[in-house]
């Protein structure tokens, strides 16, 4: 293979191009009073342009992939790297590229946008690569071949021997799009870059890394290919936020690796379960985070899943994919929901569309909501709690002052809370107060679920004219230390001796440690301050960083 293939294939205009030189290229130091890029001096650090060559990020990627930094170019999604390849190598109106069918749709769109011919070769019936047909179709104007492996939408990875034959014999660049490679056991072609000067590998953070929103795509190739693409790339194509977020993810890859393993397990579970459904003809194997499901009537199944709130991709009009829906693997709970829908596909049950997003969130983070029902001879209680709420409260215990206190918990913790109690108030307040507190604590415990990624601790101090201190730990052990004295016998209809009892019952239900101390003259304010401080402490302790999946405990359990 010609080592100068990059120069041979590239558009003459790009070889001759003197690329734009940005201020950050002309002065590369990072100290000084920067008055060279017409940026605003204010609003640090966002006033400054991003690093045009993403040095830190590319360095990290180079270490991870075992290549040199000069073998990497980054794009605003791998879609941008696809476009850069066209603009670097294909002369509009003259050149053409080759790809397979069915495959990812952007190769053709990018070709059309760039005025480049696009030819395809149909995959074999078993979705394997038709190597001879590909090689036969190429001629001197065929600049690139796009091979998506694992392929979208078929899900399979192409055999190494077939890929080698193509790499060794195809006259142009062979672009291997490995968007889904992290789900495959077969490894990446990045390792073969030194061997094949015509190889370009594309990868992305949009799939396994869960970062589709930041648009970070990678292309790996020889230095000769990358340096030509660098000339074409818009100067600041990857923004600072994306560079930072990507670097953070790549420095801490553990969560991604765990999720990939879970998604692969779930894919196989879904495939096995679906294979036994009566209307399923075939569940195709996959090396990706999706798979094809071949059924009797794909349109009908697609529509009925939509009415149940599950959106999959109807690929039944693609060649070789007749009757196929493409299903992306979800969380275990989402997958269970999908399986449940498929098993009961003929039931008429429809849910109001407004609840779909809530359902979707619940399926990703089950446990952030709880419904608690408690029925004894003395009380009947129903509590609905949503930790991701807006502080909405609808509370009716039959005790006005108690309602007022419980409302503080919702308002100041940011949780939505509905409490309906029908208690034996004709006896006294004791049962209503105690049982509600236990049920409320239990609702928090349930809503915290496996407690993955929560802050766990909370504390709050000054309130009103009183000093109220509530220290809270959702650590699994119920305990109350109570340091508050009340001189009045009752506030509203509540006996003040019951306050300590409330917090004790709550701590038991929530399996929480509570340390409560309050001082102040006004008795009403004092107890209200304690409830508000509890709510603020709850607000801190239940907080969960999006996507965090570590347990805040050195013991490994809470
Ligand atoms: N390649 C393939 C095969 C894809 O399926 C996709 C997106 N569906 C992409 C590339 C685009 O990736 P990115 O988000 O990095 O632009």
XYZ file of C-alpha atoms and ligand atoms in Angstrom:
574
model
C 0.000 0.000 0.000
C 1.280 3.431 -0.992
C 2.351 5.290 2.193
C 1.691 8.597 0.430
C -1.881 7.692 -0.234
C -3.152 10.767 1.648
C -1.379 13.109 -0.754
C -2.461 11.029 -3.729
C -6.151 11.096 -2.777
C -6.595 14.560 -1.300
C -8.150 17.386 -3.266
C -5.414 19.545 -4.835
C -6.992 22.660 -3.353
C -6.580 21.236 0.142
C -2.983 20.213 -0.423
C -2.287 23.772 -1.543
C -4.459 25.375 1.142
C -2.949 27.771 3.598
C -5.279 27.209 6.535
C -6.756 29.908 8.747
C -4.403 30.837 11.520
C -6.203 31.694 14.752
C -4.922 33.982 17.474
C -4.455 30.971 19.728
C -2.202 29.336 17.171
C -0.010 32.383 16.705
C 0.610 32.834 20.427
C 0.403 29.549 22.251
C 1.389 30.526 25.819
C -1.352 30.515 28.424
C -0.191 33.464 30.508
C -0.558 37.124 29.686
C -3.074 39.873 29.160
C -4.816 38.583 26.082
C -5.791 41.359 23.691
C -5.293 39.401 20.497
C -8.563 37.628 19.660
C -11.200 40.354 19.939
C -12.702 38.526 22.883
C -14.459 40.253 25.745
C -12.228 40.775 28.787
C -15.231 39.927 30.986
C -17.144 36.786 31.879
C -14.182 34.562 32.596
C -13.604 31.764 31.609
C -16.311 31.707 28.922
C -15.038 34.873 27.248
C -12.091 32.935 25.776
C -12.148 30.768 22.673
C -11.659 27.071 23.246
C -8.334 25.352 22.604
C -8.522 24.938 18.796
C -6.488 21.712 18.905
C -8.001 20.249 22.085
C -4.520 19.341 23.303
C -5.458 17.930 26.729
C -8.376 15.944 25.411
C -6.450 14.538 22.453
C -3.564 13.638 24.762
C -5.932 11.637 26.981
C -7.535 9.941 23.983
C -4.091 9.080 22.592
C -3.154 7.403 25.889
C -6.376 5.446 25.991
C -6.239 4.263 22.406
C -2.517 3.626 22.200
C -1.915 6.076 19.339
C -0.123 9.399 18.965
C -1.889 12.715 19.363
C -1.108 13.422 15.708
C -3.242 10.429 14.737
C -6.373 12.091 16.146
C -8.733 14.794 14.961
C -11.852 15.695 16.915
C -15.151 16.858 15.532
C -18.427 18.312 16.650
C -19.832 14.779 16.682
C -18.468 12.152 14.319
C -20.909 13.531 11.779
C -18.556 16.490 11.474
C -15.544 14.238 10.932
C -17.465 12.509 8.127
C -18.060 15.874 6.509
C -14.398 16.852 6.946
C -13.349 13.678 5.143
C -15.511 14.594 2.150
C -14.194 18.120 2.049
C -10.587 16.968 2.317
C -10.640 14.114 -0.181
C -13.551 14.416 -2.616
C -13.683 16.852 -5.509
C -17.311 17.960 -5.927
C -18.848 16.879 -9.210
C -16.000 14.481 -9.974
C -15.229 12.060 -7.179
C -17.393 9.409 -5.600
C -17.488 7.230 -2.544
C -18.699 3.727 -1.931
C -20.625 2.270 0.924
C -22.781 -0.675 1.878
C -26.509 -0.921 2.180
C -28.181 -0.915 4.640
C -26.022 1.363 6.757
C -25.888 4.672 8.579
C -27.636 7.375 6.564
C -25.225 10.291 7.020
C -22.598 9.014 4.565
C -25.020 9.540 1.709
C -26.297 12.865 3.049
C -22.747 14.152 3.463
C -21.914 12.957 -0.061
C -24.993 14.737 -1.456
C -24.195 17.948 0.404
C -20.663 17.900 -0.938
C -21.696 17.118 -4.509
C -19.949 13.750 -4.417
C -21.258 10.569 -6.053
C -22.485 7.854 -3.713
C -22.568 4.203 -4.717
C -23.607 1.224 -2.643
C -23.191 -2.516 -2.506
C -25.882 -4.641 -0.876
C -24.693 -6.662 2.117
C -24.930 -10.451 1.876
C -28.156 -11.984 3.210
C -26.452 -12.803 6.507
C -25.321 -9.148 6.726
C -21.685 -10.102 6.055
C -19.451 -7.998 3.831
C -19.604 -8.628 0.041
C -15.873 -8.068 -0.364
C -15.577 -9.007 -4.040
C -18.495 -6.830 -5.067
C -17.008 -3.895 -3.167
C -13.592 -4.281 -4.751
C -15.109 -4.678 -8.214
C -17.115 -1.495 -7.899
C -14.175 0.758 -6.988
C -12.346 2.748 -9.661
C -9.814 5.586 -9.737
C -12.458 8.194 -8.829
C -13.646 6.247 -5.769
C -11.928 8.129 -2.979
C -13.433 6.507 0.093
C -15.272 3.440 1.270
C -17.521 3.787 4.333
C -17.880 0.651 6.423
C -19.812 0.897 9.638
C -18.717 -1.905 11.972
C -20.609 -2.848 14.075
C -23.065 -1.788 11.420
C -26.119 0.382 11.988
C -28.899 -0.841 11.671
C -27.936 -4.514 11.332
C -25.903 -4.534 14.582
C -23.203 -6.959 13.403
C -19.474 -6.483 13.267
C -17.733 -7.473 10.034
C -15.303 -10.412 10.069
C -11.646 -9.463 10.478
C -10.571 -11.446 7.402
C -13.080 -9.599 5.215
C -11.964 -6.264 6.602
C -8.311 -7.146 5.973
C -9.013 -8.058 2.375
C -10.760 -4.753 1.860
C -8.018 -2.767 3.585
C -5.333 -4.457 1.536
C -7.035 -4.095 -1.843
C -9.293 -1.042 -1.835
C -7.639 1.788 -3.792
C -8.977 4.659 -1.658
C -9.438 5.400 2.032
C -11.303 2.794 4.066
C -13.324 4.634 6.707
C -14.377 2.264 9.473
C -17.122 3.875 11.537
C -16.836 2.351 14.996
C -19.560 4.358 16.718
C -20.691 1.146 18.467
C -17.340 -0.557 18.963
C -17.419 -0.181 22.750
C -20.267 -2.705 22.882
C -18.390 -5.251 20.818
C -15.863 -7.786 22.085
C -13.936 -7.735 18.838
C -11.750 -4.706 19.528
C -11.002 -1.665 17.435
C -9.194 -1.209 14.137
C -7.395 1.778 15.671
C -4.609 -0.625 16.595
C -3.995 -1.355 12.907
C -3.347 2.266 11.880
C 0.385 1.766 11.455
C -0.232 -1.187 9.190
C -2.800 0.389 6.854
C -2.014 3.933 5.630
C -5.456 4.059 3.964
C -7.366 3.336 7.199
C -9.517 5.948 8.951
C -11.385 4.929 12.100
C -14.281 6.967 13.468
C -15.476 6.767 17.042
C -17.770 8.877 19.195
C -18.705 9.683 22.777
C -22.377 9.654 21.745
C -23.104 5.998 22.428
C -21.323 3.989 25.156
C -20.135 7.171 26.887
C -23.655 8.539 27.133
C -22.554 11.985 25.890
C -24.508 12.488 22.662
C -25.437 15.998 23.808
C -21.861 17.305 23.913
C -21.141 16.319 20.263
C -17.719 14.791 20.468
C -16.552 12.623 17.610
C -13.068 11.279 16.936
C -11.250 10.293 13.774
C -8.049 8.260 13.896
C -5.714 7.949 10.920
C -2.127 8.366 9.767
C -0.476 11.670 10.537
C -0.570 12.479 6.818
C -4.374 12.114 6.670
C -4.976 13.909 9.955
C -2.791 16.886 9.063
C -4.771 17.404 5.850
C -8.078 17.200 7.730
C -6.746 19.682 10.308
C -6.442 22.258 7.538
C -10.132 21.861 6.728
C -11.526 21.759 10.250
C -13.252 24.951 11.496
C -10.815 26.603 13.927
C -12.789 26.236 17.168
C -15.041 23.331 16.270
C -15.173 21.683 19.718
C -16.424 24.046 22.394
C -14.885 24.419 25.841
C -17.791 22.841 27.718
C -17.640 19.752 25.544
C -13.872 19.481 25.882
C -14.129 19.684 29.661
C -16.995 17.239 29.922
C -15.329 14.757 27.582
C -12.020 14.919 29.443
C -13.745 14.306 32.749
C -15.552 11.262 31.386
C -12.405 9.814 29.823
C -10.357 10.296 32.968
C -12.979 8.407 34.989
C -14.096 5.623 32.643
C -15.330 3.202 35.335
C -19.006 4.185 35.223
C -19.035 3.873 31.431
C -17.448 0.442 31.529
C -20.034 -0.741 34.086
C -22.866 0.618 31.976
C -21.573 -0.991 28.808
C -21.467 -4.365 30.582
C -25.004 -3.839 31.856
C -26.308 -2.803 28.438
C -24.729 -5.855 26.811
C -26.306 -8.126 29.447
C -29.637 -6.438 29.008
C -29.421 -6.757 25.222
C -29.014 -10.509 25.527
C -31.820 -10.723 28.094
C -34.147 -8.772 25.790
C -33.190 -10.939 22.822
C -33.861 -14.157 24.729
C -37.179 -12.937 26.117
C -38.352 -11.594 22.777
C -37.489 -14.767 20.899
C -40.355 -16.567 22.635
C -43.062 -14.031 21.712
C -45.580 -15.484 19.239
C -45.396 -12.674 16.655
C -41.577 -12.574 16.590
C -39.929 -14.173 13.570
C -36.318 -13.498 14.437
C -34.194 -11.547 16.930
C -30.957 -10.737 15.201
C -27.616 -11.035 16.983
C -25.809 -7.801 17.746
C -22.428 -6.386 18.770
C -24.044 -3.014 19.530
C -26.395 -1.372 22.006
C -29.333 -2.090 19.686
C -30.648 -5.030 17.720
C -33.143 -5.807 15.000
C -36.406 -7.521 15.839
C -38.132 -9.126 12.861
C -41.879 -9.495 13.283
C -44.977 -10.326 11.241
C -46.171 -6.740 10.966
C -43.536 -4.129 11.837
C -45.774 -1.098 11.171
C -48.526 -2.387 13.449
C -46.075 -3.224 16.229
C -44.359 0.136 15.873
C -47.699 1.931 16.192
C -48.926 -0.003 19.163
C -45.636 0.481 21.021
C -45.956 4.211 20.357
C -49.400 4.280 21.951
C -47.803 2.694 25.013
C -45.123 5.369 25.130
C -42.209 3.345 23.740
C -40.537 4.742 20.652
C -38.363 2.393 18.604
C -37.059 2.810 15.061
C -39.002 1.307 12.213
C -36.370 0.007 9.778
C -38.701 -2.271 7.852
C -38.283 -0.325 4.613
C -34.507 -0.772 4.512
C -33.151 -3.455 2.195
C -32.620 -6.792 3.999
C -34.562 -5.426 6.985
C -38.123 -6.309 5.968
C -40.340 -6.598 9.053
C -37.608 -5.177 11.305
C -37.787 -2.755 14.185
C -34.513 -1.472 15.607
C -34.533 -1.401 19.387
C -31.987 0.504 21.481
C -31.333 -1.178 24.808
C -32.569 0.826 27.812
C -32.193 0.555 31.578
C -33.345 -2.720 33.172
C -36.591 -1.044 34.227
C -37.194 0.439 30.773
C -36.515 -2.946 29.231
C -38.958 -4.605 31.619
C -41.557 -2.058 30.636
C -40.920 -2.763 26.938
C -41.173 -6.528 27.497
C -44.377 -5.997 29.426
C -45.801 -3.952 26.538
C -44.816 -6.651 24.031
C -46.364 -9.433 26.111
C -49.599 -7.455 26.398
C -49.493 -5.864 23.004
C -53.158 -6.466 22.299
C -54.448 -4.815 25.462
C -56.191 -1.529 24.867
C -54.725 0.199 27.890
C -53.480 3.648 27.036
C -51.814 6.109 29.333
C -52.234 9.875 29.084
C -49.433 11.229 26.924
C -48.582 13.848 29.549
C -47.173 11.172 31.810
C -44.709 9.677 29.338
C -41.737 11.766 30.365
C -42.423 11.125 34.041
C -42.612 7.425 33.264
C -39.381 7.558 31.286
C -37.584 9.283 34.178
C -39.001 6.856 36.655
C -37.756 3.955 34.580
C -34.239 5.387 34.585
C -34.231 6.359 38.252
C -36.793 4.091 39.863
C -37.104 4.950 43.513
C -37.119 8.733 43.274
C -40.835 8.528 43.913
C -42.834 6.557 46.453
C -46.443 5.835 47.220
C -46.993 4.683 50.769
C -50.285 3.331 52.060
C -50.687 2.434 55.710
C -53.877 1.120 57.202
C -54.344 0.255 60.860
C -57.390 0.232 63.105
C -56.432 3.733 64.167
C -55.378 5.450 60.953
C -55.647 5.237 57.186
C -52.810 7.025 55.435
C -51.844 7.597 51.823
C -48.623 9.426 50.996
C -47.251 10.262 47.565
C -43.730 11.602 47.471
C -41.619 12.781 44.548
C -38.057 13.738 45.382
C -37.696 15.457 42.004
C -40.657 17.752 42.559
C -41.158 21.504 42.934
C -42.225 21.717 46.563
C -45.927 21.202 45.837
C -47.931 20.117 48.863
C -51.445 18.761 49.259
C -51.793 17.763 52.872
C -54.801 16.866 54.917
C -54.291 15.120 58.234
C -57.304 16.650 59.987
C -54.902 18.647 62.195
C -54.456 22.156 60.837
C -51.201 22.939 62.579
C -49.730 19.573 61.658
C -50.660 20.180 58.011
C -48.898 23.513 58.221
C -45.724 21.850 59.526
C -45.784 19.069 56.929
C -46.247 21.647 54.198
C -42.947 23.172 55.329
C -41.262 19.870 54.570
C -42.517 19.886 50.979
C -41.935 23.610 50.330
C -38.439 23.751 51.740
C -37.179 20.382 50.577
C -38.418 20.840 46.997
C -40.237 17.515 47.133
C -43.828 17.114 45.992
C -45.842 15.670 48.827
C -49.426 14.522 49.065
C -50.646 13.266 52.420
C -54.194 12.137 53.111
C -54.944 10.854 56.596
C -58.128 9.571 58.078
C -57.243 9.085 61.745
C -59.019 8.481 65.052
C -58.895 12.115 66.099
C -61.943 11.551 68.260
C -59.561 9.626 70.577
C -56.650 12.090 70.316
C -53.873 13.248 67.971
C -51.358 10.624 68.957
C -52.004 7.945 66.325
C -52.458 10.364 63.473
C -49.257 12.164 64.280
C -47.171 9.077 64.920
C -48.400 6.923 62.033
C -48.089 9.778 59.557
C -44.525 10.429 60.685
C -43.583 6.770 60.280
C -45.249 6.523 56.867
C -43.578 9.751 55.739
C -40.193 8.448 56.852
C -40.854 5.183 55.028
C -41.827 7.091 51.903
C -38.469 8.893 51.958
C -36.648 5.634 52.519
C -38.455 4.017 49.611
C -38.010 7.007 47.314
C -34.271 7.064 47.998
C -34.208 3.567 46.519
C -30.702 2.132 46.309
C -29.336 5.534 47.409
C -26.828 5.520 44.546
C -25.163 8.899 44.154
C -27.167 10.762 46.796
C -25.524 13.374 49.001
C -26.720 11.397 52.045
C -26.013 14.153 54.631
C -27.854 17.370 55.269
C -27.671 20.154 57.787
C -29.433 23.438 58.308
C -29.187 26.220 60.796
C -30.822 29.639 61.257
C -34.563 30.052 60.831
C -36.812 32.978 61.708
C -35.983 34.504 65.089
C -34.963 31.090 66.405
C -31.873 29.033 65.983
C -32.860 25.587 64.827
C -30.282 23.026 63.907
C -31.142 19.792 62.142
C -28.407 17.368 61.172
C -29.564 14.510 58.994
C -27.978 11.324 57.687
C -29.936 8.937 55.455
C -27.356 6.324 56.396
C -29.730 3.477 57.225
C -29.657 3.642 61.031
C -32.614 5.224 62.880
C -31.620 7.512 65.725
C -32.878 10.767 67.205
C -31.046 13.180 69.476
C -33.570 15.811 70.590
C -32.484 19.038 72.237
C -35.498 21.317 72.169
C -37.695 22.371 75.042
C -41.221 23.781 74.829
C -42.893 25.720 77.614
C -46.409 25.795 76.199
C -48.449 22.634 76.433
C -50.009 22.937 72.969
C -49.445 24.766 69.704
C -52.610 24.734 67.645
C -54.186 21.435 68.520
C -50.821 19.661 68.826
C -49.427 18.819 72.238
C -45.767 19.943 72.257
C -44.698 16.668 73.896
C -45.594 15.004 70.578
C -42.954 16.896 68.580
C -40.099 14.722 69.767
C -42.287 11.746 69.026
C -42.842 12.931 65.465
C -39.149 13.156 64.699
C -38.410 9.849 66.386
C -41.109 8.155 64.269
C -39.844 9.868 61.119
C -36.263 8.750 61.845
C -37.441 5.164 62.277
C -39.457 5.193 59.052
C -36.701 6.882 57.035
C -33.907 4.886 58.684
C -32.205 8.203 59.298
C -30.059 9.766 61.995
C -31.496 13.039 63.220
C -29.850 15.474 65.578
C -32.176 18.346 66.407
C -31.458 21.338 68.559
C -33.525 24.513 68.810
C -33.598 27.688 70.855
C -35.972 30.630 70.780
C -38.689 32.460 72.624
C -41.644 32.080 70.321
C -42.915 28.512 70.548
C -44.720 28.543 67.195
C -41.648 29.874 65.422
C -39.407 27.401 67.159
C -41.231 24.289 65.961
C -41.767 25.777 62.513
C -38.052 26.518 62.335
C -37.295 22.907 63.181
C -39.586 21.630 60.408
C -38.090 24.059 57.915
C -34.573 23.105 58.951
C -35.474 19.447 58.546
C -36.812 20.214 55.082
C -33.630 22.065 54.122
C -31.531 19.195 55.432
C -33.647 16.755 53.396
C -33.187 18.928 50.324
C -29.420 18.635 50.646
C -29.323 14.965 51.548
C -31.581 13.685 48.747
C -29.711 15.588 46.068
C -28.415 13.292 43.412
C -25.993 14.265 40.724
C -27.352 13.376 37.298
C -25.892 10.069 36.259
C -24.015 9.504 39.546
C -23.965 5.848 40.419
C -21.678 5.481 43.399
C -22.819 4.740 46.916
C -21.849 7.459 49.422
C -20.501 4.999 51.957
C -17.110 3.461 52.668
C -18.849 0.328 53.862
C -20.355 -0.248 50.439
C -23.924 -0.391 51.735
C -26.447 1.990 53.230
N -21.941 6.749 13.070
C -22.950 5.904 13.273
C -22.853 4.535 12.744
C -24.084 6.308 13.950
O -25.085 5.448 14.126
C -24.152 7.634 14.417
C -25.353 8.181 15.135
N -26.475 7.479 15.166
C -23.090 8.468 14.191
C -21.997 8.000 13.510
C -23.109 9.894 14.607
O -22.404 10.059 15.776
P -22.155 11.465 16.425
O -23.195 11.637 17.473
O -20.780 11.343 17.019
O -22.235 12.503 15.372
